Amino acid sequence: MNTRIIEPCAGAYQYPLLIKSLLLSGQRYAPQQQIVCGQSRYDYRQLNERIARLANVLTDAGIGPGDTVAVMDWDSHRYLEAYFAVPMIGAVLHHVNVRLSTDQIAYTMQHAEDRLVLVHDDFLPVVEALADQLPSVEGYIQLSDDAQVAGTSLKTLGEYEALLEAAGTHYDFPDFDENSVATTFYTTGTTGNPKGVFFSHRQLVLHTLNMATTLAAYEGVPLLRSEDVYMPMTPMFHVHAWGVPYVATMLGVKQVYPGRYEPNRLVKLYRDEGVTFSHGVPTVLQMVLNCDEARDTDLSRWKLLTGGAAPNEGLVRQMAERDIRVYTGYGMSETCPLLSLSYLRPEETELSVEQQVAMRMRTGMPIALVDLRLIDEEGQDVPADGVSVGEILVRTPWLTQGYCKEPEKGAELWSGGWLHTGDVASMQPDGVLQIRDRIKDVIKTGGEWISSLLLESLISQHPAVANVAVVGVPDERWDERPLALVVPVDGVSVDTDTLKQHLAQFVDTGQINKWAIPSEIRFVESIPMTSVGKINKKLIREQLTTQA
Amino acid sequence: MNTRIIEPCAGAYQYPLLIKSLLLSGQRYAPQQQIVCGQSRYDYRQLNERIARLANVLTDAGIGPGDTVAVMDWDSHRYLEAYFAVPMIGAVLHHVNVRLSTDQIAYTMQHAEDRLVLVHDDFLPVVEALADQLPSVEGYIQLSDDAQVAGTSLKTLGEYEALLEAAGTHYDFPDFDENSVATTFYTTGTTGNPKGVFFSHRQLVLHTLNMATTLAAYEGVPLLRSEDVYMPMTPMFHVHAWGVPYVATMLGVKQVYPGRYEPNRLVKLYRDEGVTFSHGVPTVLQMVLNCDEARDTDLSRWKLLTGGAAPNEGLVRQMAERDIRVYTGYGMSETCPLLSLSYLRPEETELSVEQQVAMRMRTGMPIALVDLRLIDEEGQDVPADGVSVGEILVRTPWLTQGYCKEPEKGAELWSGGWLHTGDVASMQPDGVLQIRDRIKDVIKTGGEWISSLLLESLISQHPAVANVAVVGVPDERWDERPLALVVPVDGVSVDTDTLKQHLAQFVDTGQINKWAIPSEIRFVESIPMTSVGKINKKLIREQLTTQA
């Protein structure tokens, strides 16, 4: 298209969107505001100086533009410094998922070609075990919480704090292409090796600006403003801790980094440091709510953003009882991550916390700049009627542009020019999105998509059902048909007809259509689960296929 | 630099920053929220539809990518629609400054090569008078507030509302290069022809995102959040109405467009539509405060952003008495415009409105992503001591990349890779910026820069002084020396020594240094003023040179 593009005049500075720009405002707005982690407590001026020192340490260690630096740490001020210093010298920050198996960690570190590894004492045994398998690694920097540095067989350049102490306080951070990769990390599926996603400086700056607006401008989601105090409870290696450390630093808010998650300590930090905003997956929030310290602490100041999985009803009720203001976000590793956020409409903010909880638990509304569609199997947009389901396809300025060194998998992710989330959702007429299922678990029958999760939820409402799993099984006529595995409550007898009748009421109320009632219900003693406590549907389908 | 840049995989959508993306969220978040202008009142869904209709009208009129469309209108919903539709089809929106002389308007319209002109009935006489001088213009669209469309000799395509009515409701807005020019307008100095600045889609999107955060995230400047109601009082042709219409639309807030500024009507709209946030230059705010309607209206809900000139003490006091929350912004035509914003620190928000006013009137703090320096004549950064002054140099992602068709003037603006604002300021140790003077009015003496405005302010504090102007006059030894023209209060006698003694006290308190005391004070009957009521220092300097 022949739009008008005017060549910049001589001298005009074409400002690239680089992570270093996010550091300009925090120290101006709140130079004395604090960053807290364990015994460490310093202000934004010192944060900026420490980032410069770290950059000097990295450069002295031979790290240059394009090199990859891995971090293996709990949530800490050091990790925050690495969020900035590593990309700001033009290097790539590899967020190592320390929860993976040793084999998977080795795979990701080889695949990312890490050259330098910042490793916390707690992860030394893992790294020592696999150091032989990491030919690209030239050195290690040790991260110690104690004055007493742990002994190690690794060839370390020294301890982080000592190296920073010895380094210069100034670094002239260069300009470079805003499309340079800033971060990389790996996402694990049920099959195959972890896949590497990657994000550029431009993408992270745009994600930060947009998220800052999203968390501040809507009275129905007032999550993070200048006077808030932020403490992450989603690991910093996990999708940029949902992007919040960059937002918090740009705004100059007080930040509290809790190290390794220990529920009682998280609650103590909440109380003692005046924390107002945190985010975490439901299981972490559940742990926090159930710990001793939480029992006698007023938690009503806490604004919590949750996501990653749907919180169960018990947790939701518990949070309502504690007057905790909880909101739901939606995103994934491939999306930087934020795509949508629950919020309250003005009239809803008048309701009691308890009444608001269901609203806060909705997957919510796509945020600004997010172009989002729900499409069916034929690629047609599905109507926003709250019932029709389709796969969520998105376009935003902050989506991974593929998978590292796996062009075919990238092309699949981006089939048709839209990022396929693999999530199936419905959209209410008022624009509220509700995730229904993963596309691989959805049951495709007679041209309709049926949510296995919804069926499980409805079946589990029957008092005789202790546990239930629903999967699709191949069907010649209908393509697939739902099949339910049901574990009855101990000593209670229940049969297929009873459960089908139970489901018929939801057909009457319009929550499901009649094709959704499983053709077959099998009563079993137990349901196969994955190591993280999810129903292992892949295994169930395999077992069913083998039996057939 | 050899950073890592990974080629996007097949199909990956590289999201360009285009103005159309700003429209995604408003209608999702608040589909029923209103846009109000005169008799017109519609919601965000209709806004989006009307923008599509306007795009069809423009396309049918033969406007294509790269063409320029001029708008001559008061602040209206139509103008808001043009803010989006014109750039979204790839054309350039020329914001015509209707306050210029007819000759200057003709110059800017010729220079911008306008092809189509959207003209309000009130400006028909002007355009009819100069139509012969506009060979590039191929057609006009008439903007009428009344059902009775004004007669005109111009060859119009029709009236706006009728054309929209007849147009299609859908437009498939294309993607194109984010660096395409979206808007252009002209800035006038004291000499020479108006100069054209220009802004790209990318620049406007980034300005919008950053401004949205700035106006929402800081509790010390809570200007615009989702439940606010916005009404501009800075003309929409003036530097994108300071950028706020784009922010308001992205957030989905209620917007009220007041047409031609009539103080009583502005106050009525404030009251009847529930307006909470407006912006305007001090003279407009003064008019509004002094009008009849304001007398008995509670104005304390109003958050006002002012800028463009320093408000005088009387206005400041008046606003404090009315409990109006006023804040100051700084920027210029070349800067899109926002560069800095006053704000209150947490402890300052506890003070009374009256006590806060001086703080709100500070030029404020550079906003996020703004890189700002103060440099002296030798290009050295001046210390942030609240006294040393230097010219403000900036880099942000939203600065004009030159002047249209005037590469030399652009190169001068961007000398050394930084945009030279021509404003001289000091910076307090706490990072607060205070504009002191225009660089052409500052007095350069013995390597120091002295603010003529500060000297005038200090001299005017003497009870015998009715009016005062200070300019620099050439000096062989010191380069320049300050010279004051003083109009004594009627019937009061005052002499040079008295005023020099008066100034000596400010040397003692450290507000000025001893070289700032004028070498010469002349007593005069009047001081030459410009047509807009500013001291005409250019003329004073010329007269002094002629006399010498």
PDB file of C-alpha atoms in Angstrom, chain B residues 189-274:
ATOM      1  CA  GLY B 189       6.631  30.888  15.374  1.00  0.00           C
ATOM      2  CA  THR B 190       7.265  34.611  15.522  1.00  0.00           C
ATOM      3  CA  THR B 191       9.070  34.538  12.180  1.00  0.00           C
ATOM      4  CA  GLY B 192       8.621  32.794   8.865  1.00  0.00           C
ATOM      5  CA  ASN B 193       5.927  30.485   7.563  1.00  0.00           C
ATOM      6  CA  PRO B 194       4.167  27.873   9.676  1.00  0.00           C
ATOM      7  CA  LYS B 195       6.150  24.627   9.864  1.00  0.00           C
ATOM      8  CA  GLY B 196       4.510  21.240   9.351  1.00  0.00           C
ATOM      9  CA  VAL B 197       5.032  18.486  11.896  1.00  0.00           C
ATOM     10  CA  PHE B 198       3.940  14.906  11.275  1.00  0.00           C
ATOM     11  CA  PHE B 199       3.211  11.811  13.333  1.00  0.00           C
ATOM     12  CA  SER B 200       3.053   8.166  12.345  1.00  0.00           C
ATOM     13  CA  HIS B 201       0.633   5.455  13.408  1.00  0.00           C
ATOM     14  CA  ARG B 202       3.371   3.892  15.520  1.00  0.00           C
ATOM     15  CA  GLN B 203       4.029   7.181  17.274  1.00  0.00           C
ATOM     16  CA  LEU B 204       0.377   7.803  18.060  1.00  0.00           C
ATOM     17  CA  VAL B 205      -0.203   4.285  19.361  1.00  0.00           C
ATOM     18  CA  LEU B 206       2.829   4.543  21.633  1.00  0.00           C
ATOM     19  CA  HIS B 207       1.831   8.028  22.806  1.00  0.00           C
ATOM     20  CA  THR B 208      -1.636   6.683  23.579  1.00  0.00           C
ATOM     21  CA  LEU B 209      -0.459   3.627  25.505  1.00  0.00           C
ATOM     22  CA  ASN B 210       2.041   5.632  27.499  1.00  0.00           C
ATOM     23  CA  MET B 211      -0.367   8.462  28.203  1.00  0.00           C
ATOM     24  CA  ALA B 212      -3.070   6.022  29.304  1.00  0.00           C
ATOM     25  CA  THR B 213      -0.680   4.651  31.917  1.00  0.00           C
ATOM     26  CA  THR B 214       0.425   8.134  32.951  1.00  0.00           C
ATOM     27  CA  LEU B 215      -3.096   9.438  33.448  1.00  0.00           C
ATOM     28  CA  ALA B 216      -4.296   6.335  35.305  1.00  0.00           C
ATOM     29  CA  ALA B 217      -1.529   4.610  37.243  1.00  0.00           C
ATOM     30  CA  TYR B 218      -0.259   7.398  39.486  1.00  0.00           C
ATOM     31  CA  GLU B 219      -2.389   8.109  42.541  1.00  0.00           C
ATOM     32  CA  GLY B 220      -0.792  11.562  42.550  1.00  0.00           C
ATOM     33  CA  VAL B 221      -2.271  12.340  39.076  1.00  0.00           C
ATOM     34  CA  PRO B 222      -5.483  10.309  38.845  1.00  0.00           C
ATOM     35  CA  LEU B 223      -6.742  12.089  35.752  1.00  0.00           C
ATOM     36  CA  LEU B 224      -8.410   9.536  33.517  1.00  0.00           C
ATOM     37  CA  ARG B 225      -9.738   6.116  34.471  1.00  0.00           C
ATOM     38  CA  SER B 226     -12.563   3.998  33.148  1.00  0.00           C
ATOM     39  CA  GLU B 227     -15.323   5.682  35.145  1.00  0.00           C
ATOM     40  CA  ASP B 228     -14.257   9.234  34.296  1.00  0.00           C
ATOM     41  CA  VAL B 229     -16.132  11.418  31.844  1.00  0.00           C
ATOM     42  CA  TYR B 230     -13.948  13.317  29.400  1.00  0.00           C
ATOM     43  CA  MET B 231     -14.546  16.664  27.715  1.00  0.00           C
ATOM     44  CA  PRO B 232     -11.734  18.459  25.850  1.00  0.00           C
ATOM     45  CA  MET B 233     -11.282  22.197  26.193  1.00  0.00           C
ATOM     46  CA  THR B 234      -8.152  22.286  24.063  1.00  0.00           C
ATOM     47  CA  PRO B 235      -9.163  22.391  20.403  1.00  0.00           C
ATOM     48  CA  MET B 236      -8.980  19.048  18.641  1.00  0.00           C
ATOM     49  CA  PHE B 237      -6.858  20.611  15.894  1.00  0.00           C
ATOM     50  CA  HIS B 238      -4.275  21.525  18.548  1.00  0.00           C
ATOM     51  CA  VAL B 239      -1.690  18.713  18.920  1.00  0.00           C
ATOM     52  CA  HIS B 240      -4.294  15.899  18.889  1.00  0.00           C
ATOM     53  CA  ALA B 241      -6.216  17.599  21.733  1.00  0.00           C
ATOM     54  CA  TRP B 242      -3.140  16.680  23.753  1.00  0.00           C
ATOM     55  CA  GLY B 243      -3.639  13.049  22.744  1.00  0.00           C
ATOM     56  CA  VAL B 244      -6.576  12.403  25.051  1.00  0.00           C
ATOM     57  CA  PRO B 245      -9.304  11.443  22.519  1.00  0.00           C
ATOM     58  CA  TYR B 246      -7.228   8.410  21.511  1.00  0.00           C
ATOM     59  CA  VAL B 247      -6.709   7.423  25.159  1.00  0.00           C
ATOM     60  CA  ALA B 248     -10.374   7.912  26.059  1.00  0.00           C
ATOM     61  CA  THR B 249     -11.516   5.829  23.095  1.00  0.00           C
ATOM     62  CA  MET B 250      -9.097   2.996  23.873  1.00  0.00           C
ATOM     63  CA  LEU B 251     -10.385   2.873  27.462  1.00  0.00           C
ATOM     64  CA  GLY B 252     -14.043   3.160  26.502  1.00  0.00           C
ATOM     65  CA  VAL B 253     -14.840   6.163  28.693  1.00  0.00           C
ATOM     66  CA  LYS B 254     -17.752   8.523  28.153  1.00  0.00           C
ATOM     67  CA  GLN B 255     -16.735  11.416  25.919  1.00  0.00           C
ATOM     68  CA  VAL B 256     -18.402  14.806  25.616  1.00  0.00           C
ATOM     69  CA  TYR B 257     -17.495  17.083  22.691  1.00  0.00           C
ATOM     70  CA  PRO B 258     -18.491  20.701  23.289  1.00  0.00           C
ATOM     71  CA  GLY B 259     -18.437  22.200  19.778  1.00  0.00           C
ATOM     72  CA  ARG B 260     -17.315  25.807  19.738  1.00  0.00           C
ATOM     73  CA  TYR B 261     -16.092  26.856  23.166  1.00  0.00           C
ATOM     74  CA  GLU B 262     -18.708  28.954  24.901  1.00  0.00           C
ATOM     75  CA  PRO B 263     -17.866  29.180  28.637  1.00  0.00           C
ATOM     76  CA  ASN B 264     -21.438  28.915  29.939  1.00  0.00           C
ATOM     77  CA  ARG B 265     -22.117  25.915  27.736  1.00  0.00           C
ATOM     78  CA  LEU B 266     -18.890  24.231  28.837  1.00  0.00           C
ATOM     79  CA  VAL B 267     -19.961  24.540  32.467  1.00  0.00           C
ATOM     80  CA  LYS B 268     -23.476  23.299  31.658  1.00  0.00           C
ATOM     81  CA  LEU B 269     -22.006  20.250  29.909  1.00  0.00           C
ATOM     82  CA  TYR B 270     -19.705  19.648  32.855  1.00  0.00           C
ATOM     83  CA  ARG B 271     -22.714  19.675  35.140  1.00  0.00           C
ATOM     84  CA  ASP B 272     -25.289  17.854  33.006  1.00  0.00           C
ATOM     85  CA  GLU B 273     -23.046  15.163  31.528  1.00  0.00           C
ATOM     86  CA  GLY B 274     -21.097  14.425  34.691  1.00  0.00           C
TER      87      GLY B 274
END
